[in-house]
CSV table of C-alpha atoms and ligand atoms in Angstrom, one decimal:
chain,number,residue,atom,x,y,z
A,12,MET,CA,15.4,-24.0,36.7
A,13,PRO,CA,12.2,-22.2,34.8
A,14,LYS,CA,11.3,-23.0,31.6
A,15,ASP,CA,10.1,-21.0,28.9
A,16,THR,CA,6.9,-23.0,28.2
A,17,LEU,CA,3.2,-23.3,29.3
A,18,THR,CA,2.0,-26.3,30.3
A,19,VAL,CA,-1.8,-26.9,29.5
A,20,LYS,CA,-4.1,-29.6,30.8
A,21,ASP,CA,-7.2,-30.8,28.9
A,22,ASN,CA,-9.7,-31.5,31.4
A,23,ARG,CA,-11.8,-33.3,28.6
A,24,THR,CA,-9.1,-36.0,28.1
A,25,GLY,CA,-6.4,-35.4,31.2
A,26,LYS,CA,-3.9,-34.9,28.5
A,27,GLU,CA,-1.2,-32.4,29.4
A,28,TYR,CA,0.8,-30.3,26.4
A,29,GLU,CA,3.6,-28.4,27.1
A,30,ILE,CA,3.6,-25.1,24.7
A,31,PRO,CA,6.7,-22.9,23.9
A,32,ILE,CA,6.8,-19.4,25.1
A,33,TRP,CA,8.2,-16.9,22.9
A,34,GLU,CA,8.4,-13.2,24.2
A,35,ASN,CA,5.6,-13.7,26.2
A,36,THR,CA,3.4,-15.2,23.7
A,37,ILE,CA,2.3,-18.9,22.4
A,38,LYS,CA,1.9,-19.6,18.7
A,39,ALA,CA,-1.9,-20.5,18.1
A,40,LEU,CA,-0.8,-23.2,15.9
A,41,ASP,CA,0.7,-25.1,18.6
A,42,LEU,CA,-3.0,-25.5,20.1
A,43,ARG,CA,-3.9,-27.2,17.3
A,44,GLN,CA,-2.3,-30.7,18.7
A,45,ILE,CA,-4.8,-30.6,21.7
A,46,LYS,CA,-7.6,-32.7,20.3
A,47,VAL,CA,-10.2,-35.1,21.8
A,48,THR,CA,-10.1,-37.6,18.8
A,49,ASP,CA,-7.7,-37.8,16.4
A,50,ASP,CA,-10.1,-36.9,13.5
A,51,ASP,CA,-10.6,-33.4,15.7
A,52,PHE,CA,-9.6,-30.4,13.9
A,53,GLY,CA,-7.9,-29.5,16.9
A,54,MET,CA,-8.4,-26.5,19.6
A,55,MET,CA,-8.2,-22.6,18.0
A,56,SER,CA,-8.3,-19.6,19.9
A,57,TYR,CA,-10.7,-17.5,19.4
A,58,ASP,CA,-10.0,-13.7,19.2
A,59,PRO,CA,-12.6,-11.3,17.8
A,60,ALA,CA,-11.1,-7.8,16.6
A,61,PHE,CA,-7.6,-9.5,17.8
A,62,THR,CA,-7.9,-8.0,21.2
A,63,ASN,CA,-5.1,-10.0,22.6
A,64,THR,CA,-3.6,-11.6,19.4
A,65,ALA,CA,-0.1,-10.5,17.9
A,66,SER,CA,-0.6,-10.9,14.1
A,67,THR,CA,2.9,-10.2,13.4
A,68,LYS,CA,6.4,-9.7,14.8
A,69,SER,CA,7.5,-6.1,13.6
A,70,ALA,CA,10.9,-3.9,14.3
A,71,ILE,CA,9.2,-0.5,13.3
A,72,THR,CA,7.2,0.6,16.3
A,73,TYR,CA,7.2,0.6,19.8
A,74,LEU,CA,4.1,1.2,21.7
A,75,ASP,CA,3.7,0.8,25.6
A,76,GLY,CA,-0.1,1.7,26.2
A,77,GLU,CA,0.0,1.1,30.0
A,78,ARG,CA,3.1,3.7,30.4
A,79,GLY,CA,2.1,5.8,27.2
A,80,VAL,CA,5.2,5.4,25.6
A,81,LEU,CA,5.8,5.5,21.5
A,82,ARG,CA,9.0,5.2,19.5
A,83,TYR,CA,9.4,5.0,15.9
A,84,ARG,CA,12.7,2.4,15.5
A,85,GLY,CA,13.5,2.9,19.1
A,86,TYR,CA,13.9,6.9,19.3
A,87,PRO,CA,11.2,8.3,21.5
A,88,ILE,CA,8.3,10.3,19.6
A,89,GLU,CA,8.9,13.4,21.9
A,90,GLN,CA,12.2,13.5,20.6
A,91,LEU,CA,11.5,13.2,16.7
A,92,ALA,CA,8.9,15.4,17.4
A,93,GLU,CA,11.2,18.5,18.7
A,94,LYS,CA,14.5,17.7,16.5
A,95,SER,CA,13.3,15.9,13.5
A,96,ASP,CA,11.0,16.8,10.4
A,97,TYR,CA,8.6,14.5,8.8
A,98,LEU,CA,10.8,13.5,5.9
A,99,GLU,CA,13.5,12.3,8.1
A,100,VAL,CA,11.3,10.5,10.1
A,101,ALA,CA,9.8,8.8,7.0
A,102,TYR,CA,13.0,7.6,6.1
A,103,LEU,CA,13.6,6.2,9.4
A,104,ILE,CA,10.5,4.5,9.5
A,105,LEU,CA,11.0,2.9,6.1
A,106,PHE,CA,14.8,2.2,6.5
A,107,GLY,CA,15.4,1.5,10.2
A,108,GLU,CA,17.9,4.2,10.6
A,109,LEU,CA,18.1,7.9,10.6
A,110,PRO,CA,19.8,8.8,7.5
A,111,THR,CA,23.1,10.6,6.8
A,112,LYS,CA,23.1,14.3,5.2
A,113,GLU,CA,23.9,12.4,1.9
A,114,GLN,CA,21.4,9.8,2.3
A,115,PHE,CA,18.5,12.8,3.2
A,116,GLU,CA,19.3,14.9,0.4
A,117,SER,CA,19.1,12.4,-2.0
A,118,TRP,CA,15.8,11.1,-0.3
A,119,ARG,CA,14.4,14.7,0.1
A,120,TYR,CA,15.2,14.8,-3.9
A,121,ASP,CA,13.5,11.9,-4.9
A,122,ILE,CA,10.6,12.8,-2.7
A,123,THR,CA,10.5,16.1,-4.1
A,124,HIS,CA,10.7,15.1,-7.9
A,125,HIS,CA,7.5,12.7,-7.7
A,126,THR,CA,5.3,14.9,-6.5
A,127,ILE,CA,3.2,15.9,-10.1
A,128,MET,CA,0.6,13.4,-11.3
A,129,HIS,CA,-0.1,12.2,-14.4
A,130,GLU,CA,-2.8,14.7,-15.8
A,131,ASN,CA,-5.3,12.4,-16.3
A,132,ILE,CA,-5.3,11.8,-12.8
A,133,LYS,CA,-6.6,15.7,-12.4
A,134,ASP,CA,-9.6,14.8,-15.0
A,135,PHE,CA,-10.2,11.4,-12.8
A,136,ILE,CA,-10.7,13.8,-9.5
A,137,HIS,CA,-12.5,16.4,-11.9
A,138,ALA,CA,-15.1,14.0,-12.5
A,139,PHE,CA,-16.3,13.6,-9.0
A,140,ARG,CA,-19.4,15.3,-7.8
A,141,TYR,CA,-18.6,19.1,-6.9
A,142,ASP,CA,-19.3,18.3,-3.4
A,143,ALA,CA,-17.5,14.8,-2.8
A,144,HIS,CA,-15.8,14.3,0.1
A,145,PRO,CA,-12.0,14.6,-0.1
A,146,MET,CA,-11.2,11.4,1.7
A,147,GLY,CA,-14.0,9.3,-0.7
A,148,MET,CA,-11.8,10.8,-3.5
A,149,PHE,CA,-8.4,10.3,-1.8
A,150,ILE,CA,-9.2,6.7,-1.6
A,151,SER,CA,-10.6,6.3,-4.8
A,152,THR,CA,-7.3,8.1,-6.3
A,153,VAL,CA,-4.7,6.3,-4.7
A,154,ALA,CA,-6.2,3.1,-5.9
A,155,ALA,CA,-6.7,4.5,-9.4
A,156,LEU,CA,-2.9,4.8,-9.6
A,157,SER,CA,-2.2,1.5,-9.9
A,158,THR,CA,-3.5,1.8,-13.2
A,159,PHE,CA,-1.0,4.2,-13.7
A,160,TYR,CA,2.2,2.1,-12.9
A,161,PRO,CA,1.8,-1.3,-14.9
A,162,GLU,CA,4.8,-2.4,-13.2
A,163,ALA,CA,3.6,-1.8,-9.7
A,164,PRO,CA,2.5,-5.7,-8.8
A,165,ASN,CA,6.0,-6.5,-9.3
A,166,ILE,CA,6.0,-6.3,-5.5
A,167,HIS,CA,9.3,-9.2,-5.1
A,168,ASP,CA,11.8,-6.5,-7.2
A,169,PRO,CA,13.1,-4.4,-4.0
A,170,ASN,CA,13.8,-1.7,-6.5
A,171,ASN,CA,10.4,-1.4,-8.0
A,172,ARG,CA,8.5,-1.5,-4.8
A,173,LEU,CA,11.2,1.8,-3.6
A,174,ILE,CA,10.1,3.5,-6.7
A,175,GLN,CA,6.2,3.1,-5.9
A,176,ILE,CA,6.9,3.5,-2.3
A,177,GLN,CA,8.6,7.1,-3.4
A,178,ARG,CA,6.0,7.8,-5.6
A,179,LEU,CA,2.8,7.1,-2.9
A,180,ILE,CA,4.8,9.7,-0.3
A,181,ALA,CA,5.3,12.2,-3.0
A,182,LYS,CA,1.7,12.2,-4.2
A,183,VAL,CA,-0.6,12.0,-1.5
A,184,PRO,CA,-0.1,15.7,-0.7
A,185,THR,CA,-0.9,16.2,-4.5
A,186,ILE,CA,-3.9,13.8,-4.3
A,187,ALA,CA,-5.1,15.7,-0.9
A,188,ALA,CA,-4.8,19.0,-2.4
A,189,PHE,CA,-6.6,18.4,-5.6
A,190,SER,CA,-9.5,16.6,-3.9
A,191,TYR,CA,-9.8,19.4,-1.5
A,192,ARG,CA,-9.4,22.4,-4.4
A,193,HIS,CA,-12.0,20.1,-6.5
A,194,SER,CA,-14.2,20.2,-3.2
A,195,ARG,CA,-14.1,24.1,-3.1
A,196,GLY,CA,-14.3,24.6,-7.0
A,197,LEU,CA,-10.8,25.9,-6.9
A,198,PRO,CA,-8.3,25.6,-9.5
A,199,TYR,CA,-5.6,22.7,-8.9
A,200,MET,CA,-2.2,24.0,-7.6
A,201,TYR,CA,0.8,22.1,-9.2
A,202,PRO,CA,3.8,21.4,-6.6
A,203,ASP,CA,6.2,23.8,-5.9
A,204,ASN,CA,9.5,22.0,-5.4
A,205,ASP,CA,11.8,24.8,-3.6
A,206,LEU,CA,9.2,24.3,-0.7
A,207,SER,CA,9.5,21.7,2.1
A,208,TYR,CA,7.1,18.6,2.5
A,209,THR,CA,4.4,20.2,4.5
A,210,GLY,CA,5.3,23.7,3.0
A,211,ASN,CA,4.5,22.5,-0.5
A,212,PHE,CA,1.4,20.9,0.7
A,213,LEU,CA,0.2,24.2,2.1
A,214,ASN,CA,1.0,25.9,-1.0
A,215,MET,CA,-1.2,23.3,-3.2
A,216,MET,CA,-3.9,23.9,-0.5
A,217,PHE,CA,-4.0,27.5,-0.2
A,218,LYS,CA,-2.0,29.1,-3.2
A,219,MET,CA,-4.5,31.8,-5.2
A,220,THR,CA,-3.0,34.7,-7.4
A,221,GLU,CA,0.3,35.3,-5.8
A,222,LEU,CA,3.4,34.6,-7.7
A,223,LYS,CA,5.0,32.3,-5.0
A,224,TYR,CA,3.5,31.1,-1.9
A,225,GLU,CA,5.1,31.4,1.1
A,226,PRO,CA,3.8,29.4,4.0
A,227,ASN,CA,3.8,30.7,7.4
A,228,PRO,CA,7.1,29.1,9.1
A,229,ALA,CA,5.1,28.3,12.3
A,230,LEU,CA,2.4,26.7,10.5
A,231,GLU,CA,4.5,24.8,8.2
A,232,ARG,CA,6.3,23.4,11.3
A,233,ALA,CA,3.2,22.4,13.4
A,234,LEU,CA,2.1,20.5,10.3
A,235,ASP,CA,5.3,18.8,10.4
A,236,VAL,CA,5.0,18.0,14.1
A,237,LEU,CA,1.4,16.3,13.4
A,238,PHE,CA,3.0,14.6,10.4
A,239,ILE,CA,5.9,13.2,12.5
A,240,LEU,CA,3.1,12.2,15.3
A,241,HIS,CA,1.0,10.4,12.6
A,242,ALA,CA,3.6,8.4,11.0
A,243,ASP,CA,3.0,5.1,12.2
A,244,HIS,CA,1.3,3.3,15.1
A,245,GLU,CA,2.1,-0.4,14.6
A,246,GLN,CA,-1.0,-2.8,14.1
A,247,ASN,CA,-4.0,-0.4,14.2
A,248,CYS,CA,-7.4,-1.1,11.7
A,249,GLY,CA,-5.9,0.7,8.8
A,250,THR,CA,-2.3,-1.1,9.0
A,251,ASN,CA,-4.0,-4.5,9.7
A,252,ALA,CA,-5.9,-3.7,6.3
A,253,MET,CA,-2.9,-2.7,4.9
A,254,ARG,CA,-0.6,-5.9,5.7
A,255,SER,CA,-4.1,-8.1,5.1
A,256,ILE,CA,-4.9,-6.9,1.6
A,257,GLY,CA,-1.1,-6.7,1.0
A,258,SER,CA,-0.7,-10.7,1.8
A,259,SER,CA,-2.3,-11.3,-1.3
A,260,HIS,CA,0.1,-9.7,-2.9
A,261,VAL,CA,-1.7,-7.2,-4.7
A,262,ASP,CA,0.1,-3.7,-5.8
A,263,PRO,CA,0.9,-1.5,-3.1
A,264,TYR,CA,-1.5,1.4,-4.4
A,265,SER,CA,-4.5,-0.8,-4.2
A,266,ALA,CA,-3.8,-2.1,-0.7
A,267,MET,CA,-3.0,1.3,0.4
A,268,ALA,CA,-6.6,2.2,-1.1
A,269,GLY,CA,-8.0,-0.5,1.6
A,270,ALA,CA,-5.9,0.8,4.4
A,271,ALA,CA,-7.1,4.6,3.7
A,272,ALA,CA,-11.0,3.0,3.8
A,273,GLY,CA,-10.1,1.6,7.1
A,274,LEU,CA,-8.6,4.9,8.4
A,275,TYR,CA,-12.0,6.9,7.2
A,276,GLY,CA,-13.8,5.4,9.7
A,277,PRO,CA,-15.4,7.6,12.7
A,278,LEU,CA,-13.7,5.1,15.5
A,279,HIS,CA,-10.1,5.7,14.1
A,280,GLY,CA,-8.9,8.7,11.5
A,281,GLY,CA,-12.7,10.1,11.7
A,282,ALA,CA,-12.3,10.8,15.1
A,283,ASN,CA,-11.0,14.3,15.1
A,284,GLU,CA,-13.9,15.3,12.8
A,285,ALA,CA,-16.3,13.9,15.2
A,286,VAL,CA,-14.5,15.7,18.2
A,287,LEU,CA,-15.0,18.9,16.4
A,288,ARG,CA,-18.7,18.5,15.8
A,289,MET,CA,-18.6,17.2,19.4
A,290,LEU,CA,-17.3,20.3,21.1
A,291,ARG,CA,-19.3,22.2,18.4
A,292,ALA,CA,-22.8,20.8,20.0
A,293,ILE,CA,-21.4,21.5,23.5
A,294,GLY,CA,-21.0,25.0,22.4
A,295,SER,CA,-19.8,26.6,25.8
A,296,VAL,CA,-18.2,25.4,29.1
A,297,GLU,CA,-21.1,25.7,31.0
A,298,ASN,CA,-22.6,22.8,29.2
A,299,ILE,CA,-20.0,20.5,30.0
A,300,PRO,CA,-21.2,18.7,33.1
A,301,ASP,CA,-24.4,17.6,31.2
A,302,PHE,CA,-22.4,16.3,28.5
A,303,ILE,CA,-20.5,14.0,31.0
A,304,GLN,CA,-23.2,12.8,32.3
A,305,SER,CA,-24.9,11.7,29.1
A,306,VAL,CA,-21.7,10.3,28.1
A,307,LYS,CA,-21.8,8.1,31.9
A,308,ASN,CA,-25.2,7.2,31.1
A,309,GLY,CA,-23.9,5.8,28.0
A,310,ASP,CA,-26.1,7.8,25.6
A,311,ARG,CA,-23.0,9.0,23.5
A,312,ARG,CA,-19.0,8.8,23.6
A,313,LEU,CA,-16.6,11.1,24.5
A,314,MET,CA,-15.1,11.4,21.0
A,315,GLY,CA,-11.2,11.9,21.1
A,316,PHE,CA,-11.2,9.7,24.6
A,317,GLY,CA,-10.0,6.3,24.6
A,318,HIS,CA,-7.8,4.0,22.9
A,319,ARG,CA,-7.7,0.1,22.2
A,320,VAL,CA,-4.0,0.4,23.3
A,321,TYR,CA,-3.4,3.2,25.3
A,322,LYS,CA,-4.5,2.9,28.8
A,323,ASN,CA,-2.7,6.2,29.8
A,324,TYR,CA,-2.4,9.6,28.2
A,325,ASP,CA,-1.5,9.0,24.8
A,326,PRO,CA,1.9,10.7,24.1
A,327,ARG,CA,0.9,12.4,21.1
A,328,ALA,CA,-2.0,14.1,22.9
A,329,SER,CA,0.6,15.9,25.2
A,330,ILE,CA,2.8,16.8,22.1
A,331,ILE,CA,-0.1,18.2,20.3
A,332,LYS,CA,-1.4,20.2,23.1
A,333,LYS,CA,1.9,22.3,23.1
A,334,THR,CA,1.9,22.6,19.3
A,335,ALA,CA,-1.7,23.8,19.7
A,336,GLU,CA,-0.5,26.7,21.7
A,337,GLU,CA,2.3,27.8,19.1
A,338,VAL,CA,-0.2,27.6,16.3
A,339,PHE,CA,-2.9,29.8,17.9
A,340,GLU,CA,0.3,32.3,18.7
A,341,VAL,CA,-0.4,33.1,14.9
A,342,THR,CA,-3.6,32.1,14.1
A,343,GLY,CA,-5.6,33.4,17.3
A,344,ARG,CA,-7.1,31.0,19.7
A,345,ASN,CA,-9.7,28.7,18.6
A,346,PRO,CA,-12.5,29.0,21.0
A,347,LEU,CA,-13.2,25.4,21.0
A,348,LEU,CA,-9.7,24.7,22.9
A,349,ASP,CA,-11.0,26.3,25.8
A,350,ILE,CA,-14.3,23.8,25.8
A,351,ALA,CA,-11.7,20.9,25.1
A,352,LEU,CA,-9.4,22.0,28.2
A,353,GLU,CA,-12.3,21.9,30.4
A,354,LEU,CA,-14.1,18.8,29.4
A,355,GLU,CA,-10.4,17.1,29.6
A,356,LYS,CA,-10.0,18.7,33.4
A,357,ILE,CA,-13.8,17.2,34.0
A,358,ALA,CA,-13.6,14.0,32.5
A,359,LEU,CA,-9.8,13.4,33.9
A,360,ASN,CA,-11.1,13.4,37.7
A,361,GLU,CA,-14.9,11.5,36.9
A,362,ASP,CA,-14.5,7.7,38.2
A,363,TYR,CA,-16.3,6.5,35.1
A,364,PHE,CA,-13.1,7.6,33.2
A,365,ILE,CA,-11.0,6.5,35.3
A,366,GLU,CA,-11.9,3.3,36.0
A,367,ARG,CA,-12.0,2.4,32.3
A,368,LYS,CA,-8.8,4.1,31.7
A,369,LEU,CA,-10.1,6.6,29.3
A,370,TYR,CA,-7.5,9.5,28.4
A,371,PRO,CA,-7.4,11.9,25.4
A,372,ASN,CA,-5.9,10.6,22.5
A,373,VAL,CA,-4.3,11.7,19.1
A,374,ASP,CA,-7.6,12.9,17.8
A,375,PHE,CA,-8.8,15.1,20.7
A,376,TYR,CA,-6.7,18.5,20.0
A,377,SER,CA,-5.4,17.8,16.5
A,378,GLY,CA,-8.9,18.9,14.9
A,379,ILE,CA,-8.8,22.2,16.6
A,380,ILE,CA,-5.4,22.7,15.6
A,381,TYR,CA,-6.3,21.8,11.9
A,382,GLU,CA,-9.3,24.4,12.2
A,383,ALA,CA,-7.3,27.1,13.2
A,384,MET,CA,-4.8,26.9,10.4
A,385,GLY,CA,-7.9,27.3,8.0
A,386,LEU,CA,-8.5,23.2,7.1
A,387,PRO,CA,-11.8,22.1,7.0
A,388,ALA,CA,-13.4,19.1,9.0
A,389,THR,CA,-13.8,16.8,5.7
A,390,MET,CA,-10.1,17.2,5.4
A,391,PHE,CA,-8.8,15.7,8.9
A,392,PRO,CA,-8.9,12.0,7.8
A,393,VAL,CA,-7.1,12.9,4.6
A,394,LEU,CA,-4.5,14.7,6.8
A,395,PHE,CA,-4.0,11.8,8.8
A,396,ALA,CA,-3.8,9.8,5.9
A,397,ILE,CA,-0.8,11.7,4.2
A,398,PRO,CA,1.9,11.0,6.9
A,399,ARG,CA,0.6,7.4,7.7
A,400,THR,CA,0.7,6.7,4.0
A,401,VAL,CA,5.0,5.8,4.7
A,402,GLY,CA,3.6,3.7,7.9
A,403,TRP,CA,1.6,1.6,6.0
A,404,LEU,CA,4.3,1.2,3.3
A,405,ALA,CA,7.0,0.5,5.5
A,406,GLN,CA,4.8,-2.3,7.4
A,407,TRP,CA,3.7,-3.3,4.0
A,408,GLN,CA,7.4,-4.0,3.3
A,409,GLU,CA,8.1,-5.9,6.4
A,410,MET,CA,5.2,-8.5,5.9
A,411,LEU,CA,6.6,-9.0,2.2
A,412,GLY,CA,10.2,-9.9,3.9
A,413,ASP,CA,8.7,-12.0,6.7
A,414,SER,CA,9.0,-15.5,5.8
A,415,GLU,CA,6.2,-16.6,8.6
A,416,GLN,CA,3.7,-14.4,6.7
A,417,LYS,CA,1.5,-16.2,4.4
A,418,ILE,CA,-1.6,-14.8,3.1
A,419,ALA,CA,-4.0,-13.5,5.7
A,420,ARG,CA,-7.1,-15.8,6.5
A,421,PRO,CA,-8.3,-15.9,10.1
A,422,ARG,CA,-10.5,-18.9,10.9
A,423,GLN,CA,-14.3,-18.8,12.2
A,424,VAL,CA,-16.0,-20.7,14.6
A,425,TYR,CA,-19.4,-21.8,12.7
A,426,ILE,CA,-22.5,-21.1,14.7
A,427,GLY,CA,-24.8,-21.4,11.8
A,428,PRO,CA,-27.5,-24.5,11.4
A,429,GLU,CA,-26.4,-27.9,10.9
A,430,LYS,CA,-26.9,-29.7,7.2
A,431,ARG,CA,-30.2,-29.7,6.4
A,432,ASP,CA,-31.9,-30.3,2.9
A,433,TYR,CA,-33.4,-27.9,0.4
A,434,VAL,CA,-37.6,-27.3,0.6
A,435,ALA,CA,-39.0,-25.9,-2.7
A,436,ILE,CA,-40.2,-22.9,-2.7
A,437,THR,CA,-43.8,-23.9,-2.9
A,438,LYS,CA,-43.7,-26.2,0.2
A,439,ARG,CA,-41.8,-23.5,2.5
B,9,ACO,N1,-16.5,7.6,25.9
B,9,ACO,C1,-17.3,6.8,26.9
B,9,ACO,N2,-17.1,5.7,26.9
B,9,ACO,C2,-16.0,4.9,26.3
B,9,ACO,C3,-15.1,5.9,25.5
B,9,ACO,C4,-15.7,7.1,24.9
B,9,ACO,N3,-14.7,7.6,24.4
B,9,ACO,N4,-14.4,4.7,25.0
B,9,ACO,C5,-14.3,3.4,25.5
B,9,ACO,N5,-15.6,3.8,26.5
B,9,ACO,C6,-16.2,2.8,27.3
B,9,ACO,C7,-17.2,1.9,26.8
B,9,ACO,O1,-18.3,2.2,27.0
B,9,ACO,C8,-16.7,0.5,27.5
B,9,ACO,O2,-17.5,0.7,29.0
B,9,ACO,P1,-18.2,-0.2,29.6
B,9,ACO,O3,-16.8,-1.5,29.8
B,9,ACO,O4,-18.8,0.2,30.8
B,9,ACO,O5,-19.1,-1.0,28.6
B,9,ACO,C9,-15.5,0.7,28.1
B,9,ACO,O6,-14.9,2.2,27.8
B,9,ACO,C10,-14.2,0.2,27.1
B,9,ACO,O7,-14.7,0.3,25.6
B,9,ACO,P2,-14.6,-0.3,24.6
B,9,ACO,O8,-15.1,0.2,23.3
B,9,ACO,O9,-14.8,-1.9,24.7
B,9,ACO,O10,-13.1,0.0,24.1
B,9,ACO,P3,-12.2,-0.2,22.8
B,9,ACO,O11,-10.7,-0.5,23.0
B,9,ACO,O12,-12.9,-1.5,21.7
B,9,ACO,O13,-12.2,0.8,21.9
B,9,ACO,C11,-11.8,3.2,20.8
B,9,ACO,C12,-11.4,1.9,21.4
B,9,ACO,C13,-12.7,2.6,19.9
B,9,ACO,C14,-11.0,4.1,20.6
B,9,ACO,C15,-13.2,3.7,21.9
B,9,ACO,O14,-12.5,4.2,22.9
B,9,ACO,C16,-13.8,5.0,21.3
B,9,ACO,O15,-14.6,4.8,20.4
B,9,ACO,N6,-13.4,6.2,21.6
B,9,ACO,C17,-13.8,7.4,20.8
B,9,ACO,C18,-13.4,7.7,19.4
B,9,ACO,C19,-12.2,7.7,19.1
B,9,ACO,O16,-11.7,8.8,19.7
B,9,ACO,N7,-11.4,7.2,18.5
B,9,ACO,C20,-9.9,7.5,18.0
B,9,ACO,C21,-8.9,6.3,18.4
B,9,ACO,S1,-7.1,6.9,18.0
B,9,ACO,C22,-7.3,6.5,16.7
B,9,ACO,O17,-7.8,6.0,16.0
B,9,ACO,C23,-6.1,7.2,15.9
């Protein structure tokens, strides 16, 4: 009868250890018993960038990178993108089940009625330099919200937590739109409760002098699909930051500002902006072979390709490709799409990319759609942060309710100098 254990032999001592296996993992702490002498600290595992370490158990998002599978709470992303809407998916991610009609109506009401911000927040955003990057404003404003809700640090009260969660999901589109309008020198537009979550966001972004803003239904839906695709993605850099900062039991606004900062980098949520710059630099389809060659030479990366977890086509990229066509029927074709399609075709047939299992990720096509919708590249990371808010908050709540979690505090392997005595500056 096979046993669910791992037998480890320490060749330094000849001793054998039997370590339990759970869900194809071993607990790193079980290695600590492996010692050469009794006063040894014990063995640790070394895993820079957590490439093979599960930092938590989670019931939110299932991702199989080898097969290109993504599910929220068990539901395939393809079905949610086709049949659901962002607010319903947000409910699912947070509470674990799809809402009944009544639950959904009350959820939508609560989110819709928390979209307005304190007027001081407007002054706060107003104080940024005229050309400030909207993501910098977004991160700082999310952090600043903690100062408006003195009860927010009371994170152990589930009702109090829920109010902060509703506020954050409701207000991030408002913060995002105000940041954009500030960077354009445009007056801020207040939320319109008659509109959907994404319809209202478009309203706050683009309304000018018309009495009532009417979002184009195809663009409103496309944005909703993009929001669904970005709602959660298990333990990525931003989410790991949310859990890590949240593990100190700080309020959710401060933790989420850190998560959003993680998202801002070009290797994470900033990649779609980098994709657009890359496509523009390529300029036309004829220049693609030279560009691919420079990637193969190691001179640059093909932005929007590759993923730490997906070693197959990112399922979100397939859905986005379809959404792109729907958007272009309204906006006209973005010429960068032809470069992107050709780039993908060539890359997928090149040994360099095949051997390394590099496929398009979610960012490869999203920027092209956003641009066609009139959303500038500086807004791309912000457009990622809005829907990811629910993922961060769901993961944060899960972490708080997990009795195995403690304040995040990795170990290190010290490789610096041994003890040495201080030498006076005159003698160095
Ligand atoms: N273009 C060219 N080569 C690449 C690329 C790329 N986009 N991505 C990885 N490689 C190569 C690496 O050079 C390396 O080759 P080597 O083995 O010859 O040294 C190999 O593939 C493995 O790459 P790593 O960097 O070790 O893979 P890692 O898992 O650390 O990186 C990452 C993942 C950061 C996403 C990387 O693929 C990348 O930089 N992609 C471009 C940026 C991007 O699109 N980021 C968005 C990710 S999706 C998201 O965050 C929502």
